[in-house]
Short mmCIF file of C-alpha atoms in Angstrom, two decimals:
data_model
loop_
_atom_site.label_atom_id
_atom_site.label_comp_id
_atom_site.label_asym_id
_atom_site.label_seq_id
_atom_site.Cartn_x
_atom_site.Cartn_y
_atom_site.Cartn_z
CA UNK Y 1 101.72 154.92 131.80
CA UNK Y 2 102.12 155.90 135.41
CA UNK Y 3 104.35 154.27 138.05
CA UNK Y 4 103.37 153.33 141.56
CA UNK Y 5 106.00 153.00 144.30
CA UNK Y 6 105.40 151.53 147.76
CA UNK Y 7 107.91 152.07 150.56
CA UNK Y 8 107.49 150.07 153.74
CA UNK Y 9 108.06 151.50 157.18
CA UNK Y 10 111.02 150.31 159.24
CA UNK Y 11 110.51 146.80 160.62
CA UNK Y 12 107.14 146.51 158.82
CA UNK Y 13 106.12 143.06 157.60
CA UNK Y 14 102.97 141.11 156.72
CA UNK Y 15 100.12 142.15 154.37
CA UNK Y 16 99.77 145.75 153.19
CA UNK Y 17 96.50 146.71 151.41
CA UNK Y 18 95.75 149.88 149.48
CA UNK Y 19 93.31 151.09 146.77
CA UNK Y 20 94.30 152.46 143.36
CA UNK Y 21 92.45 153.80 140.31
CA UNK Y 22 93.48 155.26 136.98
CA UNK Y 23 92.40 158.56 135.43
CA UNK Y 24 92.96 160.28 132.08
CA UNK Y 25 92.00 163.63 133.47
CA UNK Y 26 88.38 163.19 132.45
CA UNK Y 27 87.25 159.73 133.38
CA UNK Y 28 88.47 157.45 136.16
CA UNK Y 29 88.53 153.71 136.31
CA UNK Y 30 86.92 151.72 139.01
CA UNK Y 31 88.94 151.40 142.18
CA UNK Y 32 91.01 148.27 142.61
CA UNK Y 33 92.23 146.80 145.88
CA UNK Y 34 95.90 145.82 145.87
CA UNK Y 35 97.38 143.57 148.56
CA UNK Y 36 101.14 143.20 149.03
CA UNK Y 37 102.79 140.69 151.31
CA UNK Y 38 105.89 142.16 152.93
CA UNK Y 39 108.35 139.39 153.82
CA UNK Y 40 110.60 140.15 156.85
CA UNK Y 41 114.21 140.77 155.96
CA UNK Y 42 116.70 138.47 157.71
CA UNK Y 43 118.82 141.27 159.16
CA UNK Y 44 121.80 139.94 161.09
CA UNK Y 45 121.76 141.08 164.70
CA UNK Y 46 124.53 143.44 165.72
CA UNK Y 47 126.57 142.94 168.86
CA UNK Y 48 129.12 145.06 170.65
CA UNK Y 49 131.95 142.96 172.08
CA UNK Y 50 133.71 144.90 174.84
CA UNK Y 51 137.41 144.58 175.55
CA UNK Y 52 138.32 142.28 178.44
CA UNK Y 53 139.29 144.42 181.42
CA UNK Y 54 142.02 142.90 183.58
CA UNK Y 55 142.18 144.00 187.20
CA UNK Y 56 145.72 143.10 188.35
CA UNK Y 57 146.81 141.75 191.71
CA UNK Y 58 146.89 144.33 194.48
CA UNK Y 59 143.99 146.38 193.18
CA UNK Y 60 141.39 144.68 195.34
CA UNK Y 61 142.31 143.42 198.81
CA UNK Y 62 140.12 140.67 200.23
CA UNK Y 63 140.08 140.31 204.04
CA UNK Y 64 141.39 136.85 204.87
CA UNK Y 65 142.77 136.45 208.41
CA UNK Y 66 141.28 138.91 210.87
CA UNK Y 67 143.25 140.80 213.50
CA UNK Y 68 144.41 142.84 215.05
CA UNK Y 69 147.55 140.76 215.42
CA UNK Y 70 151.24 141.58 215.10
CA UNK Y 71 151.79 139.87 211.76
CA UNK Y 72 155.46 139.83 210.82
CA UNK Y 73 155.75 137.59 207.77
CA UNK Y 74 153.67 135.75 205.17
CA UNK Y 75 154.55 133.08 202.59
CA UNK Y 76 152.80 131.24 199.76
CA UNK Y 77 153.18 128.02 197.80
CA UNK Y 78 153.85 128.22 194.05
CA UNK Y 79 150.16 128.66 193.19
CA UNK Y 80 149.28 130.54 196.40
CA UNK Y 81 146.78 127.87 197.41
CA UNK Y 82 148.82 127.18 200.56
CA UNK Y 83 149.55 130.15 202.80
CA UNK Y 84 151.40 130.74 206.05
CA UNK Y 85 151.57 133.73 208.37
CA UNK Y 86 153.41 134.28 211.65
CA UNK Y 87 152.60 136.57 214.55
CA UNK Y 88 154.96 138.16 217.05
CA UNK Y 89 153.75 137.04 220.48
CA UNK Y 90 151.27 134.83 218.68
CA UNK Y 91 151.14 131.64 216.63
CA UNK Y 92 151.75 130.29 213.16
CA UNK Y 93 148.67 130.35 210.93
CA UNK Y 94 148.27 128.13 207.88
CA UNK Y 95 145.68 127.96 205.12
CA UNK Y 96 145.22 125.22 202.54
CA UNK Y 97 142.44 126.92 200.56
CA UNK Y 98 143.99 130.19 199.36
CA UNK Y 99 143.14 132.02 202.56
CA UNK Y 100 139.46 131.13 202.85
CA UNK Y 101 140.14 129.40 206.17
CA UNK Y 102 143.06 129.52 208.58
CA UNK Y 103 144.25 127.23 211.38
CA UNK Y 104 146.44 128.35 214.28
CA UNK Y 105 149.44 126.06 214.77
CA UNK Y 106 152.29 125.68 217.27
CA UNK Y 107 152.60 127.73 220.48
CA UNK Y 108 152.64 131.42 221.23
CA UNK Y 109 156.14 132.66 220.47
CA UNK Y 110 157.93 135.68 219.02
CA UNK Y 111 157.61 134.45 215.44
CA UNK Y 112 159.13 136.80 212.89
CA UNK Y 113 159.69 134.99 209.57
CA UNK Y 114 158.17 132.13 207.58
CA UNK Y 115 158.94 130.31 204.32
CA UNK Y 116 157.03 127.59 202.49
CA UNK Y 117 157.91 125.04 199.79
CA UNK Y 118 156.43 125.00 196.29
CA UNK Y 119 153.77 122.43 197.18
CA UNK Y 120 153.12 123.87 200.62
CA UNK Y 121 154.16 120.75 202.51
CA UNK Y 122 157.40 122.02 204.04
CA UNK Y 123 157.28 125.15 206.19
CA UNK Y 124 160.08 126.79 208.16
CA UNK Y 125 159.48 129.56 210.68
CA UNK Y 126 161.89 131.46 212.89
CA UNK Y 127 161.50 132.78 216.42
CA UNK Y 128 163.40 135.82 217.65
CA UNK Y 129 165.58 134.62 220.54
CA UNK Y 130 164.21 131.16 219.92
CA UNK Y 131 164.66 128.32 217.45
CA UNK Y 132 163.76 127.57 213.86
CA UNK Y 133 160.71 125.33 213.62
CA UNK Y 134 160.17 123.02 210.67
CA UNK Y 135 157.00 121.28 209.52
CA UNK Y 136 156.90 118.65 206.77
CA UNK Y 137 153.14 118.10 206.85
CA UNK Y 138 151.79 121.51 205.80
CA UNK Y 139 151.96 122.88 209.33
CA UNK Y 140 150.17 120.11 211.22
CA UNK Y 141 153.20 119.26 213.38
CA UNK Y 142 156.43 121.12 214.10
CA UNK Y 143 159.98 120.23 215.15
CA UNK Y 144 162.36 122.76 216.76
CA UNK Y 145 165.71 122.99 214.99
CA UNK Y 146 169.06 124.73 215.58
CA UNK Y 147 169.70 126.84 218.70
CA UNK Y 148 168.15 129.87 220.34
CA UNK Y 149 169.35 132.86 218.35
CA UNK Y 150 168.22 136.32 217.30
CA UNK Y 151 166.73 134.95 214.09
CA UNK Y 152 165.44 137.54 211.66
CA UNK Y 153 164.67 135.75 208.38
CA UNK Y 154 164.37 132.27 206.91
CA UNK Y 155 164.08 131.02 203.31
CA UNK Y 156 163.87 127.57 201.72
CA UNK Y 157 164.28 125.92 198.32
CA UNK Y 158 161.27 124.76 196.34
CA UNK Y 159 161.32 121.25 197.81
CA UNK Y 160 162.34 122.38 201.29
CA UNK Y 161 165.62 120.47 201.26
CA UNK Y 162 167.84 123.56 201.43
CA UNK Y 163 167.11 126.08 204.16
CA UNK Y 164 168.92 129.29 205.07
CA UNK Y 165 168.39 131.64 207.97
CA UNK Y 166 170.10 134.77 209.30
CA UNK Y 167 170.56 135.94 212.87
CA UNK Y 168 170.76 139.61 213.75
CA UNK Y 169 174.22 140.10 215.21
CA UNK Y 170 175.01 136.51 214.28
CA UNK Y 171 175.77 134.56 211.12
CA UNK Y 172 174.10 132.94 208.15
CA UNK Y 173 173.04 129.37 208.87
CA UNK Y 174 172.45 126.80 206.12
CA UNK Y 175 170.86 123.35 206.14
CA UNK Y 176 170.85 120.94 203.19
CA UNK Y 177 168.75 118.24 204.86
CA UNK Y 178 165.43 120.00 205.47
CA UNK Y 179 166.56 121.56 208.72
CA UNK Y 180 167.95 118.50 210.50
CA UNK Y 181 171.49 119.93 210.64
CA UNK Y 182 172.78 123.48 210.26
CA UNK Y 183 176.16 125.01 209.42
CA UNK Y 184 177.22 128.55 210.32
CA UNK Y 185 178.41 130.56 207.33
CA UNK Y 186 179.68 134.10 206.65
CA UNK Y 187 180.66 136.49 209.46
CA UNK Y 188 178.65 137.93 212.32
CA UNK Y 189 176.76 141.02 211.18
CA UNK Y 190 173.35 142.64 211.50
CA UNK Y 191 171.79 140.22 209.01
CA UNK Y 192 168.07 140.82 208.56
CA UNK Y 193 166.81 139.16 205.35
CA UNK Y 194 167.66 136.21 203.11
CA UNK Y 195 166.25 134.63 199.94
CA UNK Y 196 167.11 131.27 198.35
CA UNK Y 197 166.82 130.20 194.71
CA UNK Y 198 164.60 127.30 193.66
CA UNK Y 199 167.33 124.67 193.94
CA UNK Y 200 169.01 126.33 196.91
CA UNK Y 201 172.31 126.87 195.10
CA UNK Y 202 172.06 130.66 195.00
CA UNK Y 203 171.33 132.96 197.92
CA UNK Y 204 171.09 136.68 198.60
CA UNK Y 205 171.14 138.24 202.06
CA UNK Y 206 171.07 141.76 203.46
CA UNK Y 207 172.81 143.46 206.36
CA UNK Y 208 171.17 146.46 208.01
CA UNK Y 209 173.64 149.31 207.65
CA UNK Y 210 175.96 147.01 205.74
CA UNK Y 211 176.10 145.38 202.33
CA UNK Y 212 174.16 142.92 200.25
CA UNK Y 213 175.80 139.52 199.95
CA UNK Y 214 175.36 136.70 197.46
CA UNK Y 215 176.40 133.06 197.39
CA UNK Y 216 176.47 130.69 194.41
CA UNK Y 217 177.41 127.52 196.30
CA UNK Y 218 174.59 126.92 198.78
CA UNK Y 219 175.95 129.43 201.23
CA UNK Y 220 179.48 128.07 201.55
CA UNK Y 221 181.05 131.33 200.36
CA UNK Y 222 179.69 134.87 200.32
CA UNK Y 223 180.54 137.98 198.28
CA UNK Y 224 179.72 141.59 199.13
CA UNK Y 225 177.92 143.05 196.12
CA UNK Y 226 176.50 146.43 197.18
CA UNK Y 227 177.34 149.55 199.14
CA UNK Y 228 176.33 149.88 202.79
CA UNK Y 229 172.73 150.93 203.19
CA UNK Y 230 169.84 150.35 205.56
CA UNK Y 231 168.87 147.15 203.73
CA UNK Y 232 165.86 145.32 205.13
CA UNK Y 233 164.28 143.00 202.54
CA UNK Y 234 165.42 140.83 199.62
CA UNK Y 235 163.70 138.62 197.04
CA UNK Y 236 164.98 136.24 194.38
CA UNK Y 237 163.72 134.70 191.15
CA UNK Y 238 163.73 130.88 191.00
CA UNK Y 239 167.04 130.81 189.12
CA UNK Y 240 168.63 133.30 191.49
CA UNK Y 241 169.61 135.69 188.70
CA UNK Y 242 166.94 138.35 189.16
CA UNK Y 243 167.18 139.92 192.60
CA UNK Y 244 165.37 142.72 194.40
CA UNK Y 245 166.36 144.49 197.61
CA UNK Y 246 164.76 147.31 199.57
CA UNK Y 247 166.12 149.81 202.04
CA UNK Y 248 164.62 151.88 204.82
CA UNK Y 249 164.07 155.49 203.75
CA UNK Y 250 165.54 154.66 200.39
CA UNK Y 251 165.02 152.86 197.12
CA UNK Y 252 164.12 149.53 195.63
CA UNK Y 253 167.22 148.06 194.01
CA UNK Y 254 167.25 145.49 191.22
CA UNK Y 255 169.82 143.14 189.74
CA UNK Y 256 169.48 141.04 186.59
CA UNK Y 257 172.82 139.25 186.81
CA UNK Y 258 172.70 137.41 190.10
CA UNK Y 259 173.75 140.42 192.16
CA UNK Y 260 176.90 141.46 190.31
CA UNK Y 261 175.43 144.86 189.44
CA UNK Y 262 172.56 146.76 191.06
CA UNK Y 263 170.37 149.63 189.88
CA UNK Y 264 168.24 151.89 192.03
CA UNK Y 265 164.66 152.02 190.80
CA UNK Y 266 163.95 155.74 190.87
CA UNK Y 267 160.44 155.27 189.49
CA UNK Y 268 159.35 153.61 192.74
CA UNK Y 269 160.56 156.55 194.80
CA UNK Y 270 162.33 156.81 198.12
CA UNK Y 271 160.20 155.28 200.88
CA UNK Y 272 160.30 153.21 204.06
CA UNK Y 273 160.11 149.93 202.19
CA UNK Y 274 159.26 146.96 204.39
CA UNK Y 275 158.91 143.98 202.05
CA UNK Y 276 159.07 143.05 198.37
CA UNK Y 277 158.20 140.07 196.19
CA UNK Y 278 158.34 139.41 192.46
CA UNK Y 279 157.20 136.97 189.81
CA UNK Y 280 159.46 134.21 188.54
CA UNK Y 281 160.31 136.15 185.37
CA UNK Y 282 160.76 139.44 187.20
CA UNK Y 283 158.06 141.21 185.20
CA UNK Y 284 155.80 141.75 188.19
CA UNK Y 285 156.75 143.26 191.53
CA UNK Y 286 154.75 144.02 194.65
CA UNK Y 287 156.27 146.05 197.47
CA UNK Y 288 155.00 147.33 200.81
CA UNK Y 289 155.81 150.53 202.66
CA UNK Y 290 155.69 150.59 206.44
CA UNK Y 291 153.27 153.37 207.32
CA UNK Y 292 152.53 153.86 203.64
CA UNK Y 293 150.87 151.94 200.84
CA UNK Y 294 151.42 149.03 198.50
CA UNK Y 295 153.15 149.52 195.15
CA UNK Y 296 152.85 147.29 192.10
CA UNK Y 297 154.74 147.10 188.83
CA UNK Y 298 153.65 145.05 185.82
CA UNK Y 299 156.62 145.94 183.63
CA UNK Y 300 159.64 144.89 185.61
CA UNK Y 301 159.78 148.10 187.62
CA UNK Y 302 159.57 150.63 184.80
CA UNK Y 303 156.34 152.06 186.20
CA UNK Y 304 154.50 151.66 189.50
CA UNK Y 305 150.92 151.88 190.73
CA UNK Y 306 150.10 153.02 194.26
CA UNK Y 307 147.55 150.74 195.90
CA UNK Y 308 145.62 150.31 199.12
CA UNK Y 309 145.67 152.68 202.07
CA UNK Y 310 148.28 153.77 204.57
CA UNK Y 311 149.05 151.00 207.04
CA UNK Y 312 151.90 149.35 208.90
CA UNK Y 313 152.47 146.92 206.05
CA UNK Y 314 154.89 144.23 207.20
CA UNK Y 315 155.10 141.53 204.54
CA UNK Y 316 154.06 140.60 201.00
CA UNK Y 317 154.36 137.26 199.18
CA UNK Y 318 152.92 135.83 195.99
CA UNK Y 319 152.53 132.96 193.58
CA UNK Y 320 155.25 132.25 191.02
CA UNK Y 321 153.46 134.36 188.41
CA UNK Y 322 152.44 136.93 191.03
CA UNK Y 323 148.86 136.84 189.84
CA UNK Y 324 147.95 135.96 193.41
CA UNK Y 325 149.41 137.44 196.57
CA UNK Y 326 148.98 137.72 200.31
CA UNK Y 327 149.75 140.87 202.31
CA UNK Y 328 149.96 141.47 206.06
CA UNK Y 329 149.74 144.47 208.36
CA UNK Y 330 151.66 144.58 211.64
CA UNK Y 331 148.96 145.21 214.22
CA UNK Y 332 146.29 144.53 211.64
CA UNK Y 333 145.12 141.67 209.43
CA UNK Y 334 146.06 139.50 206.46
CA UNK Y 335 144.46 140.03 203.06
CA UNK Y 336 144.63 138.16 199.78
CA UNK Y 337 144.58 139.66 196.32
CA UNK Y 338 144.41 138.21 192.83
CA UNK Y 339 144.14 139.07 189.15
CA UNK Y 340 140.59 138.99 187.87
CA UNK Y 341 138.68 139.97 184.75
CA UNK Y 342 135.62 142.18 184.79
CA UNK Y 343 132.80 139.97 183.38
CA UNK Y 344 131.92 140.67 179.75
CA UNK Y 345 128.48 142.07 178.95
CA UNK Y 346 127.43 141.61 175.30
CA UNK Y 347 124.54 143.72 174.03
CA UNK Y 348 122.71 142.20 171.04
CA UNK Y 349 120.41 144.43 169.00
CA UNK Y 350 117.91 142.92 166.56
CA UNK Y 351 114.51 143.73 165.07
CA UNK Y 352 111.62 143.18 167.46
CA UNK Y 353 108.88 140.62 167.04
CA UNK Y 354 108.79 136.89 166.44
CA UNK Y 355 109.64 135.77 162.94
CA UNK Y 356 109.15 132.31 161.48
CA UNK Y 357 111.20 133.04 158.40
CA UNK Y 358 113.76 130.28 157.82
CA UNK Y 359 117.29 131.19 158.84
CA UNK Y 360 116.28 134.21 160.87
CA UNK Y 361 118.54 134.93 163.86
CA UNK Y 362 116.56 134.53 167.06
CA UNK Y 363 119.27 134.77 169.74
CA UNK Y 364 122.94 134.87 170.63
CA UNK Y 365 125.05 132.52 172.70
CA UNK Y 366 128.39 132.98 174.43
CA UNK Y 367 131.46 132.27 172.39
CA UNK Y 368 134.76 130.84 173.60
CA UNK Y 369 136.11 132.29 176.83
CA UNK Y 370 139.20 134.45 176.81
#
C-alpha cells in the first residue's frame, strides 16, 4: 500500500485539487480526482516593540523670544509654565504659556536679574543703579522697592514672601514681607549672585574674587564657606542643602551639606561659566558658558553632555524637576527646551489576505502609554 503526502505552500489556503491513480506495474486504475480544503492557520501576528527613546532637556532648543536683545537673566515657575526674562537697556518680558507668547512689561531700564515664585504670581527684578521692582500679579503691574543701588542679583522664596538681593560693592538685602521693607545684612563686598531656599530660611551668595557665604536664618547671619575665587553664579535646592556655584575661568562646585563642604566638579571642566541651575533633588544640572556652549548632567554631575552652539549664554533656569528649561543669550534670544520622547513606531507582520476564520487576528491597537 502506497502513501500519498501533500505539502501546502506558505500562506496557501482554500481548495486544492489533484488527480491520482494506482498501478501494480502492469495495470493502472482509473484516475480519481481528489479535492482537499486547506483551512487557514490562525498564526498570531508578530510585532516589534521598540524601546522608548528619551531626549532630555537641552538637546533641542526651541526659539521662544526673538532678539537680538541684551538678555541678562531668566526665571521660571515650578512647572516652567510661567517665565520671565529681563533685558539690559530693555524691558521685563513675561510669558504665561511656557514661552509660546511673551508680553513686554515695565519701562526700559538696566534690568539685570529676575526671580519668580512657584506659581508665577510674584516676580522680583533688579535694576543696576536702580531699584528692585516687585509684581504680585504675574508681571501685569510693578512697584519699585528699596533704593537705587548697584544691584546684581535677586532671589525669592517659593511664595514670594522672602526676598534677598545683593549689590555689587554693597551689602546683602533681605525682605520678609514680599519686598515692602528691606534690611541690610552682611558686609559690603563685590556680591554678584544669591539663591534662596523654598521657605527662605537658607541662602547662599557669592562674592566675585571673594568667598561663598551661607545663611541659615533668613539672612540675619552669614558664614564664609569657600576659598576666594572669581565666583559668579549660585543655585540652591528647595531645602537649601544641595548647592551649586560657578566661577569664571574655573570649575563648577557642588555642596551636599548646605555649603559646609564643597567639591570641584572636574568632569565639567574649567570654563567661563555664566549660569547654572539644578533640579530639586540635585540629579539634573544645566550650566551655561559665556562664549561657549550649554552643559547638562543627568547624574548629579558625574558626567556631562555638551549641547547647543557657541554663544554669549547669559542665564539658564528650569522647572523643579529640570525637565523643562529656558535659556538666554546676551545679545541674542531666549529659547525653551524640554524632555520629550521619540514617538513609538510598532511594525506588525501578519499573513496577507482577508480571512473569515473565527478568532483570526485582523489588526493591532495601541497599548497603554509609557
